[in-house]
Tab-separated table of C-alpha atoms in Angstrom:
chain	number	residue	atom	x	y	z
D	247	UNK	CA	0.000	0.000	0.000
D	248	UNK	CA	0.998	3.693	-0.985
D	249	UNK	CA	0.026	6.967	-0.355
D	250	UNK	CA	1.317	10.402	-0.536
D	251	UNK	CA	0.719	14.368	-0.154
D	252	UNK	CA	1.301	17.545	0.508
D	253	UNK	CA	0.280	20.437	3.515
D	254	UNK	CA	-0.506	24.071	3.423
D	255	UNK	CA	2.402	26.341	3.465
D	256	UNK	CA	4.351	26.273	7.106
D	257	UNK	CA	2.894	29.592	7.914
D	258	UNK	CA	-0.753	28.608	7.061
D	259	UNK	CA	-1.005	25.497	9.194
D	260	UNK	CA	-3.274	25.353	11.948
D	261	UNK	CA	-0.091	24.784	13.998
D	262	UNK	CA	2.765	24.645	12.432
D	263	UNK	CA	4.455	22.202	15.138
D	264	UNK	CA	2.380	19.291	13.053
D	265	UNK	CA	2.547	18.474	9.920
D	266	UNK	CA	-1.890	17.100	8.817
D	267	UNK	CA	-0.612	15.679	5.245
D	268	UNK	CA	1.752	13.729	7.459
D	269	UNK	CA	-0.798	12.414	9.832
D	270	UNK	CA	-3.085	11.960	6.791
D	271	UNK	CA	-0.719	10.137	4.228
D	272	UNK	CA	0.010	7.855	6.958
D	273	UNK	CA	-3.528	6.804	7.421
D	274	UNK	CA	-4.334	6.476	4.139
D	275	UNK	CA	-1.348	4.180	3.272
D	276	UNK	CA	-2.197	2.196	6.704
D	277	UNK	CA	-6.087	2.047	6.087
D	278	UNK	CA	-5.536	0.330	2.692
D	279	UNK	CA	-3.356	-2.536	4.046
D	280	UNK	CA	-5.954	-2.857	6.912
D	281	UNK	CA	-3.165	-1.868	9.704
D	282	UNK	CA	-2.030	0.677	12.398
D	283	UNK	CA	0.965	1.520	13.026
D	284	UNK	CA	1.806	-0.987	16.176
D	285	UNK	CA	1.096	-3.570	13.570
D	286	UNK	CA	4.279	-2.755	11.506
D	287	UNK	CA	7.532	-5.734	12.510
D	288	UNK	CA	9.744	-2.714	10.905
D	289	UNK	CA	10.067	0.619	10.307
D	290	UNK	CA	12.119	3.569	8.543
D	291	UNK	CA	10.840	6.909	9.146
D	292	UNK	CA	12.584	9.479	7.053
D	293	UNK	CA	15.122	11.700	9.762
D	294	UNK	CA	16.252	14.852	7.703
D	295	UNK	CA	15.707	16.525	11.402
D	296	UNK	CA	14.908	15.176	14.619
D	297	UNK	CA	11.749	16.980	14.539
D	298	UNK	CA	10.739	15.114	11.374
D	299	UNK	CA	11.474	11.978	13.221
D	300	UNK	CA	8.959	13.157	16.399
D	301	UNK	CA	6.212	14.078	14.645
D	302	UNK	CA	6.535	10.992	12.749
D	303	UNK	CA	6.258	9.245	15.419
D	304	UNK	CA	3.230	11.302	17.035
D	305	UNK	CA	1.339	10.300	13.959
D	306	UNK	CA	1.723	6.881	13.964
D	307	UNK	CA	1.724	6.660	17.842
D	308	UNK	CA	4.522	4.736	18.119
D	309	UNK	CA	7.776	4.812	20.172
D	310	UNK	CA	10.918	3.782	19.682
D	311	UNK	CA	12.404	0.449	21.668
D	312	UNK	CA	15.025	-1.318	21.523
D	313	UNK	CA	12.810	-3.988	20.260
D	314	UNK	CA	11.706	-1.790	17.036
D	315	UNK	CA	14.185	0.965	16.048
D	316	UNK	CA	12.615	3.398	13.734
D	317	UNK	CA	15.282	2.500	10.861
D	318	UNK	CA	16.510	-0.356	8.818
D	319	UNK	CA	19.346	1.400	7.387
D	320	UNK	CA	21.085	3.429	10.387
D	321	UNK	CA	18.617	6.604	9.840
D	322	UNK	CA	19.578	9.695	7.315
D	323	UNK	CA	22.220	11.184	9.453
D	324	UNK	CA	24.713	7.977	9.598
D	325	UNK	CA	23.744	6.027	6.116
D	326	UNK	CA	26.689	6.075	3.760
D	327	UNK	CA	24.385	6.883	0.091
D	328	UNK	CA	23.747	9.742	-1.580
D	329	UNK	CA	20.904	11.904	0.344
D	330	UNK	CA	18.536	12.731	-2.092
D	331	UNK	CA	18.428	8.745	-2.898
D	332	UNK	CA	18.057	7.338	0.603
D	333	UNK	CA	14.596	6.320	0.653
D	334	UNK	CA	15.598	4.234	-2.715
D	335	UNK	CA	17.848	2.517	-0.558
D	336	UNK	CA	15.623	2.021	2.511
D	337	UNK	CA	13.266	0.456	-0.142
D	338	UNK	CA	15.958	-2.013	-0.845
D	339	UNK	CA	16.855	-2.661	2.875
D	340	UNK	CA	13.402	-3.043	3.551
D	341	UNK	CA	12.819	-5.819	0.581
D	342	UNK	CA	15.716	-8.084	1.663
D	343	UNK	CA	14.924	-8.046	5.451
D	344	UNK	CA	11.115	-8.782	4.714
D	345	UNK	CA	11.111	-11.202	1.526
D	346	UNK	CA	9.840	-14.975	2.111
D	347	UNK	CA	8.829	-13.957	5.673
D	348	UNK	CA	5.699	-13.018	7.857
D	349	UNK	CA	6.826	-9.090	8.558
D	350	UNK	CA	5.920	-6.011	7.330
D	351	UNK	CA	7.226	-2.964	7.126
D	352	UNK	CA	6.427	0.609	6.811
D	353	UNK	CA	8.805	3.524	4.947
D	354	UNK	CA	8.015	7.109	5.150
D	355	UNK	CA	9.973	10.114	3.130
D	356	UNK	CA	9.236	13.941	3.288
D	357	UNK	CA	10.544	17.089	1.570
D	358	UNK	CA	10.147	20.841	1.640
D	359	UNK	CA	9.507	22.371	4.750
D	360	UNK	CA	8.353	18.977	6.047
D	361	UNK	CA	5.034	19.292	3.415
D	362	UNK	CA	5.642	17.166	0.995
D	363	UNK	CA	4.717	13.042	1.648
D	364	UNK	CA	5.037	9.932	1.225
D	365	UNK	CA	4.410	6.142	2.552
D	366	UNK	CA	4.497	2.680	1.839
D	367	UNK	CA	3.352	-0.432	3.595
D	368	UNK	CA	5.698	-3.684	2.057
D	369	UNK	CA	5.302	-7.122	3.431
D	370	UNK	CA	6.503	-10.887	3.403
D	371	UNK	CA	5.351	-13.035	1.398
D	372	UNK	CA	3.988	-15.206	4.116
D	373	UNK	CA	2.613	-11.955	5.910
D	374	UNK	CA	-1.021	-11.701	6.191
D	375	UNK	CA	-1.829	-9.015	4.138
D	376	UNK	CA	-3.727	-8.724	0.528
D	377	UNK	CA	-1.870	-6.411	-1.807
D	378	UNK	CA	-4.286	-4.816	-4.300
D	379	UNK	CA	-4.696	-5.390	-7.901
D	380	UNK	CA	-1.742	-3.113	-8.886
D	381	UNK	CA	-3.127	-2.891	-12.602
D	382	UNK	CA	-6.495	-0.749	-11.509
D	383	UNK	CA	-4.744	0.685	-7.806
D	384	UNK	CA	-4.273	4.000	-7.625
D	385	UNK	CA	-2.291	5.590	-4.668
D	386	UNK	CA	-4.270	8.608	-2.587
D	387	UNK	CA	-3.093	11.792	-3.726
D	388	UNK	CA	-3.372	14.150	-1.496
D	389	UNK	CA	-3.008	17.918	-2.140
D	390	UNK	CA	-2.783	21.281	-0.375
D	391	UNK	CA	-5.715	22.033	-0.699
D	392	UNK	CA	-6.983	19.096	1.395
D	393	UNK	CA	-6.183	20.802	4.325
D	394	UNK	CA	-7.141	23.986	6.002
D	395	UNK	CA	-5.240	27.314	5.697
D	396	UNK	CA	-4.926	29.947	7.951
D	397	UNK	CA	-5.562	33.551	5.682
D	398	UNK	CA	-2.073	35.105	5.141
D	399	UNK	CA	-1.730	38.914	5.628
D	400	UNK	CA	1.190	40.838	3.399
D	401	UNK	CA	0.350	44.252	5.587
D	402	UNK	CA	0.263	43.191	9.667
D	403	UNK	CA	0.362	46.641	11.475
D	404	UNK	CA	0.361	44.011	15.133
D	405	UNK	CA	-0.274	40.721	16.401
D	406	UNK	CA	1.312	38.427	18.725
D	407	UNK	CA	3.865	35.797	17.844
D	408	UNK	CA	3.753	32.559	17.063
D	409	UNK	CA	6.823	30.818	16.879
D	410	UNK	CA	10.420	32.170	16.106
D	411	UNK	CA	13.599	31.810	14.848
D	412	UNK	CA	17.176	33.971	14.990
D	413	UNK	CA	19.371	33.101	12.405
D	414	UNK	CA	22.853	33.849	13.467
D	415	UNK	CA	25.332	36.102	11.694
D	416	UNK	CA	29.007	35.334	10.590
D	417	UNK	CA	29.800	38.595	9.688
D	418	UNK	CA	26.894	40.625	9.623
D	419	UNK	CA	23.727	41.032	11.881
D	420	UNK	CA	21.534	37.976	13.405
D	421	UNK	CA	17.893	38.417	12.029
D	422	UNK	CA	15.272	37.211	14.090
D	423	UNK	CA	12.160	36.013	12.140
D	424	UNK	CA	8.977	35.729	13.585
D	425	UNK	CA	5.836	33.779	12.415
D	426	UNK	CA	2.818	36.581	14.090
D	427	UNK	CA	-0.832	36.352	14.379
D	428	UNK	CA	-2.909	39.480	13.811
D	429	UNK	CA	-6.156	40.743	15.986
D	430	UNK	CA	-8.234	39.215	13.239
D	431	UNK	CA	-6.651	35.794	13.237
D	432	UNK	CA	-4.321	36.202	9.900
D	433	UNK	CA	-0.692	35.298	10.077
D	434	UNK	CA	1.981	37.390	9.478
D	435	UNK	CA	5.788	36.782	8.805
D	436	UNK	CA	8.319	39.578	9.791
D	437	UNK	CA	11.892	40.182	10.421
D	438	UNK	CA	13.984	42.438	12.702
D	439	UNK	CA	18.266	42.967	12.465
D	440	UNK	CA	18.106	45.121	15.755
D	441	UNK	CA	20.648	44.042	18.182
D	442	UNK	CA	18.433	44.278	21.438
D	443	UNK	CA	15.408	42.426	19.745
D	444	UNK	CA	17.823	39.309	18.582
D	445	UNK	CA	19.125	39.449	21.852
D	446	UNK	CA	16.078	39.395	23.710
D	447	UNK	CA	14.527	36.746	21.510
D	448	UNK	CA	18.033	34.699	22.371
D	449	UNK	CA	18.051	35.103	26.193
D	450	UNK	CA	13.764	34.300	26.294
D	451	UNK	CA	10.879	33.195	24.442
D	452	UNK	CA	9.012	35.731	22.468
D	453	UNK	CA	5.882	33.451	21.663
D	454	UNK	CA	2.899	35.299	22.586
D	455	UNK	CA	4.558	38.365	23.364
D	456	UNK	CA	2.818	41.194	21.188
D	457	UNK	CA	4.840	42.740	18.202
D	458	UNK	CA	4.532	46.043	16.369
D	459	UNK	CA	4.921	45.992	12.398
D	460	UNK	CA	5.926	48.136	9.581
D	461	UNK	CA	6.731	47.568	5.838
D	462	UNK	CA	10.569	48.836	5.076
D	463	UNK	CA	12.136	48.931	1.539
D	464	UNK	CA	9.056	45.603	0.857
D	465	UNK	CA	10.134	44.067	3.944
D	466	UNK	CA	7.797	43.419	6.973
D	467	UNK	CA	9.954	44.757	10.236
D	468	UNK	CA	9.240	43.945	13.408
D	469	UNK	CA	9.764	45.351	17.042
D	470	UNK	CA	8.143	44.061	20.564
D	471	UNK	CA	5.246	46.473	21.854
């Protein structure tokens, strides 16, 4: 079984700590081979970033064990092939540990701004499970617009923040970038290169602190209220 998708854009999720294509892709891929996730003998969830890996698992409501890592191949960071091919190999890896047996297995991948999708349930061929008839099959698709979206304003005067981010500078300023909510429940992304306000969002966090907003030079600036 096979699925795949794609969410909103980060700053138009209803929370942008979760990814709902994620969840969704999951269940779709799941619901057609008639399991859950505590069914799968193996998996490989796709770890770009440990974040990816933990909201993985929060969809499928699984934990790691020593009993059932979450990779057949070592995981992203540590596996010795090319990057952008991994899940190619995982689909390998997967293959030779479950072929002739009872297992099975599930693989995840992701991309973008983890947005983009994908999973696949493989099993044994002794494993109870009833692959469909791949001639007429065809894998859930499921796109942005499947999913709600928060309205996006280009001109926030003030709103309250989000999340946050402060990207540090080698040689030049740090910028701190915050995703804002205005008064009438749009979201907002703005920036800010003064010292104190980096420094501030470095030694605490800003979320929910209320921001001020004005457009410089096409650029949405930011300062704390």
């Amino acid at each position: 079984a096979c699925a795949e998708g794609e969410d909103q854009y980060l700053s138009q999720r209803s929370d942008p700590g979760r990814s709902d294509a994620m969840a969704a892709v999951f269940d779709a891929a799941l619901d057609i081979a008639g399991a859950t996730g505590d069914d799968m003998d193996m998996l490989d969830i796709y770890s770009c970033f440990p974040c990816a890996v933990q909201a993985a698992c929060e969809a499928l409501q699984v934990a790691a064990s020593p009993t059932r890592p979450l990779t057949v191949t070592g995981g992203l960071p540590y596996f010795g092939g090319p990057g952008n091919n991994y899940v190619m190999h995982v689909i390998a890896e997967m293959t030779a540990r479950l072929r002739g047996g009872r297992a099975r297995g599930l693989i995840t991948a992701n991309g973008g701004i983890l947005s983009k999708h994908a999973a696949a349930v493989l099993c044994g061929a002794e494993a109870a499970c009833e692959p469909p008839d791949w001639g007429e099959f065809q894998p859930p698709v499921l796109p942005p617009e499947s999913f709600d979206a928060v309205p996006f304003s280009e001109d926030p005067t003030a709103g309250s923040v989000i999340t946050y981010t402060v990207i540090a500078g080698r040689k030049t300023q740090d910028i701190g970038i915050v995703l804002g909510e205005d008064d009438n429940g749009a979201r907002f992304l703005a920036s800010s290169t003064d010292a104190a306000t980096t420094q501030a969002m470095l030694g605490a966090s800003p979320v929910g602190r209320r921001v001020v907003v004005s457009n410089e030079q096409e650029r949405n600036v930011f300062s704390f209220a």
